[in-house]
XYZ file of C-alpha atoms in Angstrom:
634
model
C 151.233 -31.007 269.937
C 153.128 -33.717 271.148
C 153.624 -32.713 274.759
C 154.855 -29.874 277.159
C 157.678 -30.478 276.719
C 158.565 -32.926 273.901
C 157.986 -31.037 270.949
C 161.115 -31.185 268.924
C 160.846 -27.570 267.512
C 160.969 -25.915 271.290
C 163.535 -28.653 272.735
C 165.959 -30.230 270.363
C 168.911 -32.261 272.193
C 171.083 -29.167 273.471
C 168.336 -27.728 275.293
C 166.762 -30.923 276.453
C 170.123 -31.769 278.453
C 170.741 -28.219 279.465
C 167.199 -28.369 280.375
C 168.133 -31.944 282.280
C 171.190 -30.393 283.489
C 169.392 -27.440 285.430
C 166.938 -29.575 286.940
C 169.571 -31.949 288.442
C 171.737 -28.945 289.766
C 168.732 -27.178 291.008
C 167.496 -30.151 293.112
C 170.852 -31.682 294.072
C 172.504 -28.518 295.586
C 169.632 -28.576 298.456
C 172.606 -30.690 300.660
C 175.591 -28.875 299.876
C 173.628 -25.305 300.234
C 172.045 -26.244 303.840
C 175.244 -28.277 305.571
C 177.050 -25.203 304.224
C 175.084 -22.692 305.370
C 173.519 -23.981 308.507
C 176.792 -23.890 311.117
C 177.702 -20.050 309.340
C 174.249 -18.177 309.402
C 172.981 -16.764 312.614
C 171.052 -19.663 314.424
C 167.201 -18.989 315.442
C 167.086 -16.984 318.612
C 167.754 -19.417 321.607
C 169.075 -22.022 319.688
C 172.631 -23.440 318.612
C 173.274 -25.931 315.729
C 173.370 -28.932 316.980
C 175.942 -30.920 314.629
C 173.299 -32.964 312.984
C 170.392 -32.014 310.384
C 167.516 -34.608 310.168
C 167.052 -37.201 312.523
C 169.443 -40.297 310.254
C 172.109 -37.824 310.400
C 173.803 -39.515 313.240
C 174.068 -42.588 311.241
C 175.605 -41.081 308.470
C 178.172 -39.276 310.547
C 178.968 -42.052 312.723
C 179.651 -43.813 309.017
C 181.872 -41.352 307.913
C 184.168 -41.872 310.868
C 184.740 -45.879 309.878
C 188.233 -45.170 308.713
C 189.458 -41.934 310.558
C 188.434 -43.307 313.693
C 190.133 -47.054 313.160
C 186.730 -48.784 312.836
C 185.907 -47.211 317.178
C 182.149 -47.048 317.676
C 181.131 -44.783 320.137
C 177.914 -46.877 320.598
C 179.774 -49.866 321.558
C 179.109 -51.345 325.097
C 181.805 -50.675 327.151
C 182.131 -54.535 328.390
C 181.229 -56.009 325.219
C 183.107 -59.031 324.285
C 183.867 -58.407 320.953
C 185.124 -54.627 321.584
C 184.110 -50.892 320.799
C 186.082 -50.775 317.546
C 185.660 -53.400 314.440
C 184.182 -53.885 311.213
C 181.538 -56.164 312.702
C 179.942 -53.149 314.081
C 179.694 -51.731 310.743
C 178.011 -54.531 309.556
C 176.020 -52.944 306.207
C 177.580 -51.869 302.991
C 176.674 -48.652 302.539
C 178.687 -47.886 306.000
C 181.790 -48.585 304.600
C 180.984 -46.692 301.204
C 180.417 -43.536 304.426
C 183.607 -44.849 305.242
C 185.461 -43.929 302.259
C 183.705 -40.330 301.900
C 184.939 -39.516 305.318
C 188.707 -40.805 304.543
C 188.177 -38.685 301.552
C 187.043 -35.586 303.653
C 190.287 -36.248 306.053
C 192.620 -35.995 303.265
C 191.039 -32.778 301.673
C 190.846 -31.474 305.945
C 187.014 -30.926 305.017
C 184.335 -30.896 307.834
C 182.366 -34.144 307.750
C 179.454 -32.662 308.166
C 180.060 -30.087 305.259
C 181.439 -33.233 303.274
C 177.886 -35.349 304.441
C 176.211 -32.391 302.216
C 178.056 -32.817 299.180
C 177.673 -36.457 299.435
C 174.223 -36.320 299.562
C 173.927 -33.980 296.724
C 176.485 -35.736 294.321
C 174.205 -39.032 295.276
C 171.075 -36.940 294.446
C 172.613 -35.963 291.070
C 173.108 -39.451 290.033
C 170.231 -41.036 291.148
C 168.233 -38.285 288.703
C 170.680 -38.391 285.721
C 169.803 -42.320 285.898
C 165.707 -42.060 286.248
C 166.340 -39.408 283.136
C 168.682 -41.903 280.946
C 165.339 -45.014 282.045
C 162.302 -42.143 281.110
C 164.613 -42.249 277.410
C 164.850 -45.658 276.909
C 161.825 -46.499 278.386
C 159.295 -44.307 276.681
C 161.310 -41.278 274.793
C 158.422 -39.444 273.861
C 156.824 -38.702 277.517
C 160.934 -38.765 279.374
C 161.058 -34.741 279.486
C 157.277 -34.683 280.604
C 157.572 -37.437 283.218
C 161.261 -36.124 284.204
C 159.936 -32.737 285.248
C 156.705 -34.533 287.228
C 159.276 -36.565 288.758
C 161.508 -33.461 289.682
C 159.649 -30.989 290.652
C 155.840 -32.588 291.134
C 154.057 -32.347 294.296
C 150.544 -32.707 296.153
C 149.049 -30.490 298.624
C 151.124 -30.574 301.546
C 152.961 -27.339 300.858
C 150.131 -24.969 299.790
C 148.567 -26.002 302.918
C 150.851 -25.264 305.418
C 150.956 -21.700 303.546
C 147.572 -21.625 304.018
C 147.387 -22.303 307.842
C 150.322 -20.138 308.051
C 148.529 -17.143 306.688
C 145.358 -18.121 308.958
C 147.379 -18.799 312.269
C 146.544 -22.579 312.022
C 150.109 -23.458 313.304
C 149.422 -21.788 316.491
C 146.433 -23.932 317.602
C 147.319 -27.203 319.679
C 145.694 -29.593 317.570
C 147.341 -28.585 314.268
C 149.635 -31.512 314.495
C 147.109 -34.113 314.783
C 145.420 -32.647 312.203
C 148.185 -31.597 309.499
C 150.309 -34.724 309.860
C 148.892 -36.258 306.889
C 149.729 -32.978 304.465
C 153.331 -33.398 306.027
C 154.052 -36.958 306.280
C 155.064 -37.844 302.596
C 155.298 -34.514 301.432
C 156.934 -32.523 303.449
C 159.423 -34.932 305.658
C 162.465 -36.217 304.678
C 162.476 -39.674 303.818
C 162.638 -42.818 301.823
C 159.238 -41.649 299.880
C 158.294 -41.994 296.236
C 159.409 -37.902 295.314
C 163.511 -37.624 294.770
C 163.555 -34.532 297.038
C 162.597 -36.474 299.714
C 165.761 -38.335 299.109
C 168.198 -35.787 299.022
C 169.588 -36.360 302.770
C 169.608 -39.933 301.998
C 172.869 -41.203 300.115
C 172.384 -45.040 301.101
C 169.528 -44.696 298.995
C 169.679 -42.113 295.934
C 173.340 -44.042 295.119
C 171.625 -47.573 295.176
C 168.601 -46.148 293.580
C 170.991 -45.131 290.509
C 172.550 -47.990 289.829
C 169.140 -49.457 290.130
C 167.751 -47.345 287.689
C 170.956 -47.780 285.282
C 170.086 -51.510 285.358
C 166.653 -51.294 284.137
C 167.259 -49.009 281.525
C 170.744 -51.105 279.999
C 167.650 -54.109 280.713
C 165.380 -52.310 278.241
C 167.833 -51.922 276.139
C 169.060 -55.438 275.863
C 165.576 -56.240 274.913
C 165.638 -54.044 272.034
C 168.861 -55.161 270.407
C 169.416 -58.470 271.792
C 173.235 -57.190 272.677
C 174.740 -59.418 275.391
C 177.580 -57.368 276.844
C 174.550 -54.784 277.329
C 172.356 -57.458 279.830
C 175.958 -58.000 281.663
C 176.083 -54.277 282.447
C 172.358 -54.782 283.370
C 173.353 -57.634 285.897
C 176.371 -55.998 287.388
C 174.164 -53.078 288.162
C 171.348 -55.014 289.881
C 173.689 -56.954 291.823
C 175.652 -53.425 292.777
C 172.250 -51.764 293.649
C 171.091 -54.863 296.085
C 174.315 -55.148 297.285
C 174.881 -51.727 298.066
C 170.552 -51.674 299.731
C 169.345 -54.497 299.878
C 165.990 -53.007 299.901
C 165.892 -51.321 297.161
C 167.581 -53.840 294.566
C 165.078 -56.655 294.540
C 162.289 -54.175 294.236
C 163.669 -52.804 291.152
C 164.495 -56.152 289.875
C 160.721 -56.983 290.011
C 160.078 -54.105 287.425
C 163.313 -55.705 285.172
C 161.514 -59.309 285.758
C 158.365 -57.566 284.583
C 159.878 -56.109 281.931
C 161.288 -59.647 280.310
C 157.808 -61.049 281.050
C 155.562 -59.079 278.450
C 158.008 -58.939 276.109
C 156.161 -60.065 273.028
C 158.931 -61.310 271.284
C 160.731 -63.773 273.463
C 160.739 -67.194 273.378
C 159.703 -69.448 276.844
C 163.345 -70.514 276.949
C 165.016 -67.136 276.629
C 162.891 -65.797 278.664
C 163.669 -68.350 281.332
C 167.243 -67.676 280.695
C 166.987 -63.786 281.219
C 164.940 -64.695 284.683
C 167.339 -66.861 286.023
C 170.235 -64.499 285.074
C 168.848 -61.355 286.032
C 167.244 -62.995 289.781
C 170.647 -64.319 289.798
C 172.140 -61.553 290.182
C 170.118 -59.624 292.519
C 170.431 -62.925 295.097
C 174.097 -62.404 295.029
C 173.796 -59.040 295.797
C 171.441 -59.563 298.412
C 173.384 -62.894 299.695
C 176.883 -60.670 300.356
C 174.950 -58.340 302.233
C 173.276 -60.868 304.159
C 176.947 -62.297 304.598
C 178.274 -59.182 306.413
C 175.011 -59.008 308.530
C 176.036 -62.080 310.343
C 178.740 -60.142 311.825
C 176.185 -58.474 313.442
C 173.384 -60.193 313.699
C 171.280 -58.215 316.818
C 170.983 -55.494 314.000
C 168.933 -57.749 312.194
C 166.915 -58.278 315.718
C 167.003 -54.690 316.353
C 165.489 -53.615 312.965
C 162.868 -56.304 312.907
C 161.709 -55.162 316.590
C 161.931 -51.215 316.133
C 160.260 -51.063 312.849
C 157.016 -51.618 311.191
C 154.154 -49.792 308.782
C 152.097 -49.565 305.847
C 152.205 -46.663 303.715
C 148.809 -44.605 304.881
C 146.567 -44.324 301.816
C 144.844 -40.716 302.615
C 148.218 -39.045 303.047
C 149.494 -40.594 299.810
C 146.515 -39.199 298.114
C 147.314 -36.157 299.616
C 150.872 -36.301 298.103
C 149.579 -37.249 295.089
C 146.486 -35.093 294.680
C 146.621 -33.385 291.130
C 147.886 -37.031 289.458
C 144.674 -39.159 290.365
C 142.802 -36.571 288.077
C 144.711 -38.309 285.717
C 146.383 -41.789 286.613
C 143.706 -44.067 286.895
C 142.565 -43.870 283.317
C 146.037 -44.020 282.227
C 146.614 -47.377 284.324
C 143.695 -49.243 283.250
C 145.164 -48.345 279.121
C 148.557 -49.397 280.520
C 147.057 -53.189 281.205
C 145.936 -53.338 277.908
C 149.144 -54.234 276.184
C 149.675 -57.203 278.788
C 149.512 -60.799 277.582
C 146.580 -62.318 278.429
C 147.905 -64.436 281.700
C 149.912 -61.150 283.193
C 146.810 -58.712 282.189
C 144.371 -61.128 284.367
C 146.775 -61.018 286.843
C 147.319 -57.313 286.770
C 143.276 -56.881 287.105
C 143.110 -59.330 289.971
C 145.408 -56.745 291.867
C 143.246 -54.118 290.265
C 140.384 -55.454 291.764
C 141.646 -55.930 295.084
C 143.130 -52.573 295.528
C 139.549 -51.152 294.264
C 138.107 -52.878 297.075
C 140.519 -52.001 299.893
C 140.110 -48.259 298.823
C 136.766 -48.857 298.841
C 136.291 -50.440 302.500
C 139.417 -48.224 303.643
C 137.514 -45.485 303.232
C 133.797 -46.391 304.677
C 136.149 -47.636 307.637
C 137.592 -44.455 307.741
C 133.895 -43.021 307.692
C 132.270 -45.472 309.912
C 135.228 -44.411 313.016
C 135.226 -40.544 312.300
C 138.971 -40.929 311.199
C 138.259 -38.468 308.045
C 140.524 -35.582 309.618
C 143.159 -37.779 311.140
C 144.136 -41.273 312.422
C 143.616 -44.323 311.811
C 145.306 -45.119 308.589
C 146.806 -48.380 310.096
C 143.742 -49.979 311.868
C 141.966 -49.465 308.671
C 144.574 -51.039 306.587
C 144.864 -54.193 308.667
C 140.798 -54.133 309.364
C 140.317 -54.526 305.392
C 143.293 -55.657 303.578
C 141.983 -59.357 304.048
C 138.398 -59.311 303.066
C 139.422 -56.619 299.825
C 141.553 -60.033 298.492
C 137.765 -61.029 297.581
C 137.961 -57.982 294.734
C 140.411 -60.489 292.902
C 137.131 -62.150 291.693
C 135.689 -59.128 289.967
C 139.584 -57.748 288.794
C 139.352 -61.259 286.574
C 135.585 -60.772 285.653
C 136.636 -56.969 284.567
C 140.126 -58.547 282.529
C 137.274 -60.333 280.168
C 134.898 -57.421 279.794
C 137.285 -54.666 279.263
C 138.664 -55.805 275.928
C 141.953 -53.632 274.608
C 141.926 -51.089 272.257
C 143.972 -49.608 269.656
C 146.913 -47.036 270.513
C 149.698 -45.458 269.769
C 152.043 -47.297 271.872
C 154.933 -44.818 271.913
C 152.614 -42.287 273.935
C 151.616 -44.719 276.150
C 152.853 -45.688 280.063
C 154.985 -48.341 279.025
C 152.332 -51.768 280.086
C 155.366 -53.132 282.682
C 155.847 -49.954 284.472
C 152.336 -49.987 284.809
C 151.935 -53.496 286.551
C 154.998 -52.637 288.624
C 153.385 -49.576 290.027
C 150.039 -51.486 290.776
C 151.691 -54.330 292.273
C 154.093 -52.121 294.410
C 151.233 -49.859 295.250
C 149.073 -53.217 296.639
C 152.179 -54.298 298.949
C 152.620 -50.627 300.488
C 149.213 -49.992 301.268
C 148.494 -53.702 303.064
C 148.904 -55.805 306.105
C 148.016 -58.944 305.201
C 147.031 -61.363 308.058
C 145.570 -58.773 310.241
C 148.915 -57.275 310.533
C 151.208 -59.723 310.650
C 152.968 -58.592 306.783
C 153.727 -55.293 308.919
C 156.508 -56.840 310.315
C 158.580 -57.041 306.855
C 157.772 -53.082 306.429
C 155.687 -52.806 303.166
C 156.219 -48.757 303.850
C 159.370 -49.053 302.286
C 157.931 -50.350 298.995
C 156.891 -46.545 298.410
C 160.411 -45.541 297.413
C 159.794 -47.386 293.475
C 156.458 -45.932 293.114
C 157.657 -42.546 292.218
C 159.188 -43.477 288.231
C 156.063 -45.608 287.117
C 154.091 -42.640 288.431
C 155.868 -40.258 286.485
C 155.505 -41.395 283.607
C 151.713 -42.511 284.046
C 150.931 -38.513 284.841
C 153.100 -37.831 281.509
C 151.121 -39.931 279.575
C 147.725 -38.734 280.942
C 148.634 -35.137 280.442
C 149.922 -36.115 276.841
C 147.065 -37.567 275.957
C 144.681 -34.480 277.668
C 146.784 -31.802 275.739
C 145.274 -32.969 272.532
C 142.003 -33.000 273.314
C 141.894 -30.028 276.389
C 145.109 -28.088 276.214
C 144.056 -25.435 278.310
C 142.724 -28.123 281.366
C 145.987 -29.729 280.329
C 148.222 -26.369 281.160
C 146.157 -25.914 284.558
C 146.992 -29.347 285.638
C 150.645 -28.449 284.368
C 150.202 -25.327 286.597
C 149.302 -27.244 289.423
C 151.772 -30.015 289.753
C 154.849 -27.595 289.530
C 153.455 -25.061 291.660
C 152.452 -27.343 294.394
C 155.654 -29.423 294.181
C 157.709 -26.533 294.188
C 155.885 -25.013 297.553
C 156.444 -28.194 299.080
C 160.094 -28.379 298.225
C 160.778 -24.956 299.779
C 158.771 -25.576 302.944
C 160.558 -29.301 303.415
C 164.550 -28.117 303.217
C 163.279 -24.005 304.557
C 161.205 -24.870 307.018
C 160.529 -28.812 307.950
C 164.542 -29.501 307.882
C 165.952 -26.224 307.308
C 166.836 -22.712 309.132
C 163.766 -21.628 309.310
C 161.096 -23.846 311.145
C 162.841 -24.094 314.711
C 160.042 -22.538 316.351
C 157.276 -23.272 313.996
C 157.291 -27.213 312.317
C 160.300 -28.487 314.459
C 157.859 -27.989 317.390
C 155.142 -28.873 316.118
C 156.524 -32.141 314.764
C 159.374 -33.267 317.161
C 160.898 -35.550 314.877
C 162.149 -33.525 312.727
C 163.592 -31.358 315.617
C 167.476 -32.612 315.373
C 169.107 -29.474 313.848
C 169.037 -27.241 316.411
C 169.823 -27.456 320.052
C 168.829 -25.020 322.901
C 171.923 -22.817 324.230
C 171.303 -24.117 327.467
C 171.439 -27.511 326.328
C 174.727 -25.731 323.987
C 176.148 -25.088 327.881
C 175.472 -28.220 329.570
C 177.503 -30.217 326.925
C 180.239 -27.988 327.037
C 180.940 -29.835 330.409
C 181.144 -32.463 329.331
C 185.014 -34.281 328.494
C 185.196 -37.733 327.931
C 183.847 -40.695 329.008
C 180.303 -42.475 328.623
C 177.366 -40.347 328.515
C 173.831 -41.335 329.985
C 170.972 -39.655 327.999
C 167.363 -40.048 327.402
C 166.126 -42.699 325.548
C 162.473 -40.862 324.263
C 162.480 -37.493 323.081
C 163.766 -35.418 320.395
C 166.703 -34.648 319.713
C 168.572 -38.179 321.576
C 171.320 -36.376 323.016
C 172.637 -39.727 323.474
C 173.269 -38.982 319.305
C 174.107 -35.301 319.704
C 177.230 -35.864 322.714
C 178.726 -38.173 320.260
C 179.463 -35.648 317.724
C 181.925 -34.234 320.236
C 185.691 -36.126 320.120
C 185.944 -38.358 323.323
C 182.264 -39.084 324.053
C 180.749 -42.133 324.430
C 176.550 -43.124 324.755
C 174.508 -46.149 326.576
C 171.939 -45.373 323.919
C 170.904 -43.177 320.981
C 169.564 -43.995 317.573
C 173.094 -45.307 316.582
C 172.622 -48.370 319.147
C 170.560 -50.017 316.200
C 173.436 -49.954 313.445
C 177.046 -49.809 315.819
C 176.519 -51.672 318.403
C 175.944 -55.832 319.687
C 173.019 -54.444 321.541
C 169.058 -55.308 320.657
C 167.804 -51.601 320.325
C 164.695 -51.815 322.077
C 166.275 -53.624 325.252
C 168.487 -50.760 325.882
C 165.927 -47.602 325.179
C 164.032 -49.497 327.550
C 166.357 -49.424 329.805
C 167.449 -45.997 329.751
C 163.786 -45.481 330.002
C 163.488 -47.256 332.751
C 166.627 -45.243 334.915
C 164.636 -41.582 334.066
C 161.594 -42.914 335.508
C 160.314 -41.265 339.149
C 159.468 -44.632 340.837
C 162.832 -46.328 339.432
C 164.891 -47.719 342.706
C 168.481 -46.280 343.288
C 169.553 -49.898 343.046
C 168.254 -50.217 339.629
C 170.056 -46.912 338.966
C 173.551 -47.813 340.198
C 173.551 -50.909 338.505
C 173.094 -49.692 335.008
C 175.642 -46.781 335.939
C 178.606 -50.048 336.750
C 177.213 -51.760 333.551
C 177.277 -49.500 330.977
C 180.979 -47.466 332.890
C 179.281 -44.121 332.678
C 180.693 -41.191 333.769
C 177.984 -38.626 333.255
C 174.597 -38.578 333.849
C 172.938 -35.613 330.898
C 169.471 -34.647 331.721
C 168.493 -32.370 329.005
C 167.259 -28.908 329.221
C 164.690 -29.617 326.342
C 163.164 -31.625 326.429
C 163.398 -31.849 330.135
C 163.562 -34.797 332.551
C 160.894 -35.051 335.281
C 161.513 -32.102 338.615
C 160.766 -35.608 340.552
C 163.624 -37.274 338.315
C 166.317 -34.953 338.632
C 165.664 -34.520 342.882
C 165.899 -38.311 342.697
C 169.442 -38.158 341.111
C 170.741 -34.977 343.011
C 170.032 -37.293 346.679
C 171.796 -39.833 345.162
C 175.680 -40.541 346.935
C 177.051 -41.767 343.773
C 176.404 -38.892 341.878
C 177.777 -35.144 341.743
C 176.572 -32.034 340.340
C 178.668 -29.906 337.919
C 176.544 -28.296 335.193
C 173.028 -26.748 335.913
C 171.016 -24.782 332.712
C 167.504 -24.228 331.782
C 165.992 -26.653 333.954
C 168.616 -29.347 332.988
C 171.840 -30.410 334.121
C 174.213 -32.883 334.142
C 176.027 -35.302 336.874
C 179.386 -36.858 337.144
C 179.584 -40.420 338.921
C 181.778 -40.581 341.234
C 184.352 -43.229 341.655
């Protein structure tokens, strides 16, 4: 037996793209289904939908209105120099390419928000087709295997939250603290390793495509030397870094790996193929650097507002069922290096060994086992765990390679790519300081190498233990199909407003209250004053309305000439108890605003709003729920 799912006699090549085709439609009608469904089925008792779904949708809507809207930002400062309408405040690729979809929806007189959700599925759809067409051409006998682990493979996360479901868990006040690492990259929306994850997420699954497209026309250059092939390989690259600039050069690492073990190159060619393909990906990256100088306190904004490591435990946790398997399947993977990339590929062997190692007796040693944590441990140990380099070499000269069938194995350059990109997510180098360039985000590649490491694995298993093999099988789809119902059901769907959108605020943008439904409907136009903290930023939600204007939401980062965290702190600073009523008029003439919206959840301070109802400048017209909102007078 081959594999699963690669034996010719059950799947020959009708079934095996029907078999493709199913998957992709399965996964990639998640969006359309929801941002259909959402505003037309009865809304959880108490609540109203609040025009967004997770909590980037604001972005992507704001996007969509580039061209209908003449390039207006309704994040723009009111006095701003340079306007409240412009494609300098539009400043990244991908907004335009919202752009277009919207102009499209306003020719076909389609909701945006209905359109966002075909979008994102069309995105999802092509982002999978590619990883299938680089699983072919990359190792053809494990692509349906590792396609379906990449599909539909999960960790824990999901069956747990059954679990405490069926015990009550959810109900005690500690379950967040302890369930957030089951949920974090398993169960939330986001730019993680599993495509699922990614299906709200256009300005990544498109990018991610082309990405994918590049490598595998890269692979294929490499096997028959045709050069129109590498130019399609370039053009793609320079499209996927172009279009995120994040994503691109990580991919190109895995092509620049790919030329490097090539055994049958020549130093010069090889050279040649660098400096093309790098080439490339900096001109990709270089015209979206261009356009970011049109608005350059995004770049200041981003750099300020976020930072992270990717959190080891709930990775394993996302990952549970594959490190029965991967780690064996790695080290075999190295094997097939040459010898100055397979020292170097144990060197980062070794230090990852010893950061997991001292990770977890730090973990131990503070009592963090159940939660917390994960980034004090990181920066506490990823310096001293460089000293593992010294045993990684030592282990590169005992561990000589063996003998194997090559076609069944993880291809050796997927495997250094996934143990280099696995080092950068998981560390913060200089006791912290590489946090600031947001190694996090290196998670997103992990997921193909992975795929087709827990393919191998189980390939190889099914020939010796079928039946362990088929558990393992069992487990992978069943947990990854759990946690794909609970993420778009429950975490960002219909059904968790009272349950996971609670407990986890974050993901709490879908649905407002109706008071909070009543409070906005007084509003008209003008510039609205909201919260800066809390969840939803209604700052985010009154700009879905047509004449409504914010001082701050999470938009203020991408359309705006404003430094993000100088104006949440700010706004913070106006909702405070002890904040003087000078302070408060002052940012009321700054920013023009015409209404003051204190929410009805999450509330304001009692001490907050009596501070704004005894203020002269301010009048009273909408009261709901323990919120309300004030016009300013002229």
């Amino acid at each position: 037996m081959e594999s699963l799912l690669s034996q010719t006699r059950f799947m020959g090549p009708r079934l095996r793209w029907l078999y493709v085709a199913i998957l992709i439609l399965v996964l990639s009608s998640i969006e359309p289904l929801l941002h259909w469904g959402i505003p037309r089925i009865p809304s959880p008792a108490g609540a109203v939908h609040s025009g967004l779904h997770t909590v980037d949708t604001y972005a992507y809507m704001a996007a969509l209105r580039y061209y209908p809207d003449g390039k207006f930002s309704p994040y723009a400062h009111c006095h701003s120099s340079r306007g409240d309408s412009g494609g300098h405040l539009y400043a990244l690729p991908h907004h335009r390419l919202y752009g277009i979809a919207g102009y499209i929806a306003q020719k076909l007189s389609c909701s945006p928000f209905l359109f966002l959700g075909f979008l994102n599925g069309a995105g999802l759809a092509f982002f999978l087709f590619s990883s299938y067409i680089l699983f072919r051409t990359s190792a053809p006998r494990l692509a349906d295997s590792a396609f379906l682990i990449f599909c539909l493979g999960g960790g824990i996360g999901g069956i747990a939250f059954c679990t405490a479901c069926y015990f009550g868990w959810v109900d005690n006040p500690e379950f967040s603290r302890y369930f957030l690492r089951y949920f974090v990259y398993e169960l939330n929306e986001g730019a993680r390793f599993q495509p699922y994850l990614l299906a709200a997420r256009f300005y990544y699954t498109f990018p991610l495509a082309f990405a994918c497209f590049s490598l595998a026309f890269l692979l294929r250059f490499l096997q028959t030397g045709t050069r129109y092939i590498f130019g399609i390989s370039c053009l793609c690259i320079l499209l996927s870094s172009f279009l995120n600039m994040r994503v691109g050069p990580m991919v190109w690492a895995g092509g620049m790996l790919a030329i490097a073990v090539h055994p049958k190159l020549l130093f010069t060619r090889r050279l040649l193929l660098w400096g093309g393909y790098g080439l490339a990906c900096a001109v990709g990256v270089g015209m979206t650097i261009r356009m970011l100088t049109m608005n350059p306190e995004l770049s200041q904004s981003v750099f300020q507002s976020l930072s992270g490591i990717m959190w080891l435990l709930p990775f394993i946790s996302a990952t549970f069922f594959y490190w029965l398997l991967v780690p064996g399947e790695l080290r075999r993977s190295l094997d097939f290096l040459p010898s100055p990339f397979r020292y170097g590929a144990y060197a980062v062997l070794g230090y990852l060994t010893v950061y997991i190692i001292s990770y977890l007796g730090y973990q131990a040693y503070q009592g963090n086992w159940f939660y917390g944590g994960d980034t004090s441990a990181a920066i506490a140990v990823s310096d001293y765990a460089l000293l593992g380099i010294l045993p990684g070499l030592l282990a590169a000269w005992f561990f000589k390679p063996k003998a194997v069938d090559l076609e069944k194995t993880t291809p050796s350059w997927m495997g250094v790519w996934f143990l280099c990109f696995l080092a950068l997510s998981l560390s913060a180098f200089g006791h912290g300081w590489f946090l600031q360039f947001m190694p996090q985000r290196c998670m997103v590649v992990l997921g193909i190498p992975l795929s087709i490491l827990v393919a191998a694995s189980l390939n190889r298993l099914q020939h010796s233990f079928p039946k362990i093999s088929y558990a393992v099988w069992a487990c992978i789809l069943i947990a990854g199909g759990t946690s794909i119902i609970v993420t778009w059901g429950v975490a960002h769907g219909p059904f968790g407003h009272h349950t996971v959108q609670r407990i986890f605020p974050w993901t709490n943008y879908l649905y407002i209250t109706q008071d909070d439904a009543a409070l906005l409907e007084s509003l008209e136009e003008g510039v609205v004053l909201a919260p800066s903290l809390g969840d939803p930023l209604f700052g985010d939600v009154a700009v879905q309305r047509a004449g409504l204007r914010t001082v701050y939401g999470n938009g203020t980062m991408d359309y705006s000439h404003q430094v993000m965290p100088e104006v949440r702190k700010a706004v913070f600073d106006f909702f405070q108890p002890k904040t003087s009523e000078g302070f408060r008029k002052k940012m009321l003439q700054k920013w023009c605003v015409r209404y003051v919206y204190c929410p009805a959840f999450p509330p304001v301070r009692k001490s907050v709003l009596a501070s704004l109802r005894s203020m002269p400048v301010l009048h009273e017209i909408a009261a709901a729920g323990g919120g309300a909102v004030f016009e300013v007078l002229p």
